[in-house]
């Protein structure tokens, strides 16, 4: 059976962003990413700084750890990274095991890779990266993913764009124009993921800035602006 590169399993906690914001969830964080975003808040999943923490785990082993941590105190598992879409069949098996136990699978990926197991995900968040990340969007790949999910996917799929500046906001608008039928979530970026202590005042100021942009913009009437709830409550702490 295919094993998955896992760097963290933790929870239960509250999902802080995207379509399942506010939901109690366990987290499985995979190792490896095909992007190198300048402001990445989980660079330890790809920069080698925590490579000694990576474990190759079979899907059943992951299920056992989730149960050992939380018993029956969850019915949602969020799988993030890195980019979990780099992982093939083993991820599909894990999703199947979750469903057999009545547990919802939520996945976040930047939309740079397709996997057939996307069809079986319950909540798929596609988070293309704006210009401030330093990454380039593969529009053909993104078009293909969203077209296939529309035609065949069971997932409640949505888009999420992190906005740091005006250029990022224009990028988010271009996403919304290109995929008008897909729910779009916006959130302000955290400009210092290493700052210690209470960062809530800084984050709320950025949230107000983004609120004001959307309020004044008739093209964004259907966009949804969200905070990073976990960062407001737990700041830059890991494993929350």
CSV table of C-alpha atoms in Angstrom, one decimal:
chain,number,residue,atom,x,y,z
A,1,UNK,CA,0.0,0.0,0.0
A,2,UNK,CA,1.3,3.5,-0.9
A,3,UNK,CA,2.5,5.5,2.0
A,4,UNK,CA,2.1,9.3,2.5
A,5,UNK,CA,4.9,11.7,3.6
A,6,UNK,CA,3.4,13.2,6.7
A,7,UNK,CA,5.0,16.0,8.7
A,8,UNK,CA,2.2,16.8,11.2
A,9,UNK,CA,-1.0,15.2,12.6
A,10,UNK,CA,-2.8,17.4,15.1
A,11,UNK,CA,-6.1,18.4,16.5
A,12,UNK,CA,-8.9,18.6,17.1
A,13,UNK,CA,-8.9,22.3,16.4
A,14,UNK,CA,-11.0,24.8,14.5
A,15,UNK,CA,-10.5,25.3,10.8
A,16,UNK,CA,-9.5,28.9,10.4
A,17,UNK,CA,-10.1,29.7,6.8
A,18,UNK,CA,-11.9,28.7,3.5
A,19,UNK,CA,-15.2,27.0,3.0
A,20,UNK,CA,-15.1,25.0,6.2
A,21,UNK,CA,-14.1,27.9,8.4
A,22,UNK,CA,-15.3,27.4,12.0
A,23,UNK,CA,-15.6,23.6,11.7
A,24,UNK,CA,-13.9,21.4,14.3
A,25,UNK,CA,-11.3,19.3,12.4
A,26,UNK,CA,-8.2,17.2,12.6
A,27,UNK,CA,-5.3,18.2,10.5
A,28,UNK,CA,-3.0,16.0,8.4
A,29,UNK,CA,-0.1,18.0,6.9
A,30,UNK,CA,1.8,16.4,4.1
A,31,UNK,CA,5.4,17.1,3.2
A,32,UNK,CA,6.5,18.5,-0.2
A,33,UNK,CA,5.4,21.3,-2.4
A,34,UNK,CA,6.0,22.3,-6.1
A,35,UNK,CA,5.7,26.0,-5.1
A,36,UNK,CA,8.1,28.3,-3.2
A,37,UNK,CA,5.8,31.2,-2.1
A,38,UNK,CA,7.7,34.1,-0.7
A,39,UNK,CA,5.3,34.5,2.3
A,40,UNK,CA,4.6,30.8,2.9
A,41,UNK,CA,3.4,30.2,6.5
A,42,UNK,CA,4.4,26.5,6.3
A,43,UNK,CA,7.7,26.6,4.6
A,44,UNK,CA,8.9,23.8,6.9
A,45,UNK,CA,6.9,21.4,4.7
A,46,UNK,CA,9.3,21.9,1.8
A,47,UNK,CA,12.4,23.9,2.7
A,48,UNK,CA,14.2,21.0,4.4
A,49,UNK,CA,14.3,22.6,7.9
A,50,UNK,CA,12.0,19.9,9.3
A,51,UNK,CA,12.8,17.0,7.0
A,52,UNK,CA,13.8,14.9,10.0
A,53,UNK,CA,10.1,15.1,11.1
A,54,UNK,CA,8.7,13.5,8.0
A,55,UNK,CA,7.2,10.0,8.4
A,56,UNK,CA,6.1,7.7,5.6
A,57,UNK,CA,2.8,6.5,6.9
A,58,UNK,CA,0.2,4.1,5.4
A,59,UNK,CA,-3.4,5.3,5.3
A,60,UNK,CA,-4.3,2.9,8.1
A,61,UNK,CA,-1.5,4.2,10.3
A,62,UNK,CA,-2.8,7.8,9.8
A,63,UNK,CA,-6.3,6.7,10.7
A,64,UNK,CA,-4.9,5.0,13.8
A,65,UNK,CA,-3.1,8.2,14.9
A,66,UNK,CA,-6.1,10.4,14.3
A,67,UNK,CA,-8.2,8.1,16.5
A,68,UNK,CA,-5.5,7.9,19.2
A,69,UNK,CA,-5.4,11.7,19.3
A,70,UNK,CA,-9.1,12.5,19.3
A,71,UNK,CA,-11.2,9.3,19.7
A,72,UNK,CA,-14.6,10.1,18.2
A,73,UNK,CA,-14.2,13.9,18.9
A,74,UNK,CA,-14.2,14.8,15.2
A,75,UNK,CA,-15.9,14.1,11.9
A,76,UNK,CA,-13.8,16.2,9.6
A,77,UNK,CA,-10.1,15.8,8.6
A,78,UNK,CA,-8.4,18.7,6.7
A,79,UNK,CA,-5.4,17.5,4.6
A,80,UNK,CA,-3.0,20.3,3.8
A,81,UNK,CA,0.7,20.8,3.0
A,82,UNK,CA,2.8,21.7,1.2
A,83,UNK,CA,0.7,20.5,-1.6
A,84,UNK,CA,-1.2,17.3,-1.0
A,85,UNK,CA,-2.0,17.1,-4.7
A,86,UNK,CA,1.6,15.8,-5.3
A,87,UNK,CA,0.5,12.5,-3.7
A,88,UNK,CA,-1.1,9.7,-5.7
A,89,UNK,CA,-3.1,6.6,-4.8
A,90,UNK,CA,-2.3,6.5,-1.1
A,91,UNK,CA,-4.3,9.7,-0.6
A,92,UNK,CA,-7.3,8.2,-2.4
A,93,UNK,CA,-7.1,5.3,0.0
A,94,UNK,CA,-7.0,7.6,3.0
A,95,UNK,CA,-10.1,9.5,1.8
A,96,UNK,CA,-11.8,6.1,1.4
A,97,UNK,CA,-11.0,5.1,4.9
A,98,UNK,CA,-12.3,8.4,6.2
A,99,UNK,CA,-15.6,8.0,4.4
A,100,UNK,CA,-16.0,4.4,5.7
A,101,UNK,CA,-16.0,5.9,9.2
A,102,UNK,CA,-18.4,8.8,8.3
A,103,UNK,CA,-15.6,11.4,8.3
A,104,UNK,CA,-15.5,14.3,5.9
A,105,UNK,CA,-12.3,14.9,3.9
A,106,UNK,CA,-11.3,18.6,3.2
A,107,UNK,CA,-8.3,19.3,1.0
A,108,UNK,CA,-6.5,22.5,0.0
A,109,UNK,CA,-4.2,22.7,-3.0
A,110,UNK,CA,-3.0,25.6,-5.2
A,111,UNK,CA,-4.4,24.1,-8.4
A,112,UNK,CA,-1.1,23.1,-10.0
A,113,UNK,CA,-1.6,19.4,-10.2
A,114,UNK,CA,-4.6,17.1,-10.9
A,115,UNK,CA,-5.4,13.9,-9.0
A,116,UNK,CA,-8.3,11.6,-9.8
A,117,UNK,CA,-9.0,11.4,-6.0
A,118,UNK,CA,-10.2,15.0,-6.2
A,119,UNK,CA,-13.5,13.5,-7.3
A,120,UNK,CA,-14.0,11.9,-3.9
A,121,UNK,CA,-13.1,14.8,-1.7
A,122,UNK,CA,-15.9,16.4,0.2
A,123,UNK,CA,-14.6,19.9,0.3
A,124,UNK,CA,-11.9,20.9,-2.2
A,125,UNK,CA,-10.4,24.4,-1.8
A,126,UNK,CA,-8.3,25.5,-4.8
A,127,UNK,CA,-6.0,28.3,-3.7
A,128,UNK,CA,-4.1,29.8,-6.7
A,129,UNK,CA,-1.3,32.1,-5.6
A,130,UNK,CA,-1.3,35.8,-6.4
A,131,UNK,CA,1.7,37.9,-7.7
A,132,UNK,CA,3.1,38.6,-4.2
A,133,UNK,CA,3.9,34.9,-3.8
A,134,UNK,CA,6.4,35.1,-6.7
A,135,UNK,CA,4.7,32.1,-8.4
A,136,UNK,CA,3.1,31.9,-11.8
A,137,UNK,CA,-0.4,30.5,-12.3
A,138,UNK,CA,-0.7,27.6,-14.8
A,139,UNK,CA,-4.0,28.7,-16.2
A,140,UNK,CA,-4.5,25.7,-18.4
A,141,UNK,CA,-4.1,23.4,-15.4
A,142,UNK,CA,-6.4,25.5,-13.2
A,143,UNK,CA,-9.0,25.6,-16.0
A,144,UNK,CA,-8.8,21.8,-16.3
A,145,UNK,CA,-9.2,21.2,-12.6
A,146,UNK,CA,-12.2,23.4,-12.2
A,147,UNK,CA,-13.8,22.1,-15.4
A,148,UNK,CA,-13.4,18.5,-14.3
A,149,UNK,CA,-14.8,19.2,-10.8
A,150,UNK,CA,-17.8,20.9,-12.3
A,151,UNK,CA,-18.5,18.0,-14.5
A,152,UNK,CA,-17.7,15.0,-12.3
A,153,UNK,CA,-16.7,15.9,-8.8
A,154,UNK,CA,-18.7,15.3,-5.7
A,155,UNK,CA,-16.8,17.9,-3.8
A,156,UNK,CA,-18.1,21.3,-2.8
A,157,UNK,CA,-15.3,23.0,-4.5
A,158,UNK,CA,-14.3,26.7,-4.1
A,159,UNK,CA,-11.5,29.1,-4.8
A,160,UNK,CA,-9.5,31.0,-2.1
A,161,UNK,CA,-7.1,33.9,-2.8
A,162,UNK,CA,-4.8,35.4,-0.2
A,163,UNK,CA,-4.5,39.1,-0.7
A,164,UNK,CA,-1.4,41.1,0.4
A,165,UNK,CA,-1.6,44.2,-1.8
A,166,UNK,CA,-3.5,45.9,-4.6
A,167,UNK,CA,-1.9,43.8,-7.3
A,168,UNK,CA,-3.1,40.7,-5.5
A,169,UNK,CA,-6.6,42.1,-5.3
A,170,UNK,CA,-6.6,42.7,-9.0
A,171,UNK,CA,-5.5,39.0,-9.4
A,172,UNK,CA,-8.4,37.9,-7.2
A,173,UNK,CA,-10.7,39.9,-9.4
A,174,UNK,CA,-9.3,38.2,-12.5
A,175,UNK,CA,-9.9,34.8,-10.9
A,176,UNK,CA,-13.5,35.8,-10.1
A,177,UNK,CA,-14.1,36.9,-13.7
A,178,UNK,CA,-12.6,33.7,-15.1
A,179,UNK,CA,-14.6,31.4,-12.8
A,180,UNK,CA,-17.8,33.3,-12.0
A,181,UNK,CA,-19.7,30.2,-11.0
A,182,UNK,CA,-17.2,29.0,-8.4
A,183,UNK,CA,-17.5,30.5,-4.8
A,184,UNK,CA,-14.6,32.8,-4.1
A,185,UNK,CA,-13.1,33.4,-0.6
A,186,UNK,CA,-10.7,36.2,0.0
A,187,UNK,CA,-8.5,36.6,3.1
A,188,UNK,CA,-5.8,39.1,4.0
A,189,UNK,CA,-2.3,37.8,4.0
A,190,UNK,CA,-0.2,37.5,7.2
A,191,UNK,CA,2.8,39.6,6.4
A,192,UNK,CA,5.1,38.3,9.2
A,193,UNK,CA,4.6,34.6,9.9
A,194,UNK,CA,7.5,34.6,12.4
A,195,UNK,CA,6.3,37.5,14.6
A,196,UNK,CA,5.9,36.4,18.2
A,197,UNK,CA,3.1,37.4,20.5
A,198,UNK,CA,-0.3,38.8,19.8
A,199,UNK,CA,-0.7,39.7,16.1
A,200,UNK,CA,-4.5,40.2,16.1
A,201,UNK,CA,-4.4,44.0,15.9
A,202,UNK,CA,-2.2,43.8,12.8
A,203,UNK,CA,-4.4,41.1,11.2
A,204,UNK,CA,-7.6,43.0,11.9
A,205,UNK,CA,-6.2,46.1,10.3
A,206,UNK,CA,-5.5,44.2,7.2
A,207,UNK,CA,-8.9,42.6,7.3
A,208,UNK,CA,-10.5,46.1,7.4
A,209,UNK,CA,-8.4,47.1,4.4
A,210,UNK,CA,-9.7,44.2,2.4
A,211,UNK,CA,-13.3,44.7,3.6
A,212,UNK,CA,-13.2,48.3,2.3
A,213,UNK,CA,-11.9,47.2,-1.1
A,214,UNK,CA,-14.6,44.7,-1.6
A,215,UNK,CA,-17.4,46.9,-0.2
A,216,UNK,CA,-16.5,49.6,-2.8
A,217,UNK,CA,-16.3,47.1,-5.7
A,218,UNK,CA,-19.5,46.0,-7.6
A,219,UNK,CA,-17.5,43.3,-9.4
A,220,UNK,CA,-17.0,41.5,-6.1
A,221,UNK,CA,-20.6,41.4,-4.8
A,222,UNK,CA,-20.4,37.6,-4.5
A,223,UNK,CA,-16.9,37.3,-3.0
A,224,UNK,CA,-16.7,36.4,0.6
A,225,UNK,CA,-14.1,38.0,2.8
A,226,UNK,CA,-12.8,36.0,5.8
A,227,UNK,CA,-10.2,36.4,8.4
A,228,UNK,CA,-7.6,33.7,9.3
A,229,UNK,CA,-9.5,32.8,12.5
A,230,UNK,CA,-6.7,30.5,13.8
A,231,UNK,CA,-4.1,33.4,13.5
A,232,UNK,CA,-6.4,35.8,15.3
A,233,UNK,CA,-6.8,33.4,18.2
A,234,UNK,CA,-3.5,31.5,18.3
A,235,UNK,CA,-1.3,33.9,16.3
A,236,UNK,CA,1.7,32.3,14.7
A,237,UNK,CA,1.8,29.1,16.8
A,238,UNK,CA,2.4,25.8,15.1
A,239,UNK,CA,-0.1,22.9,15.4
A,240,UNK,CA,-3.2,25.1,15.9
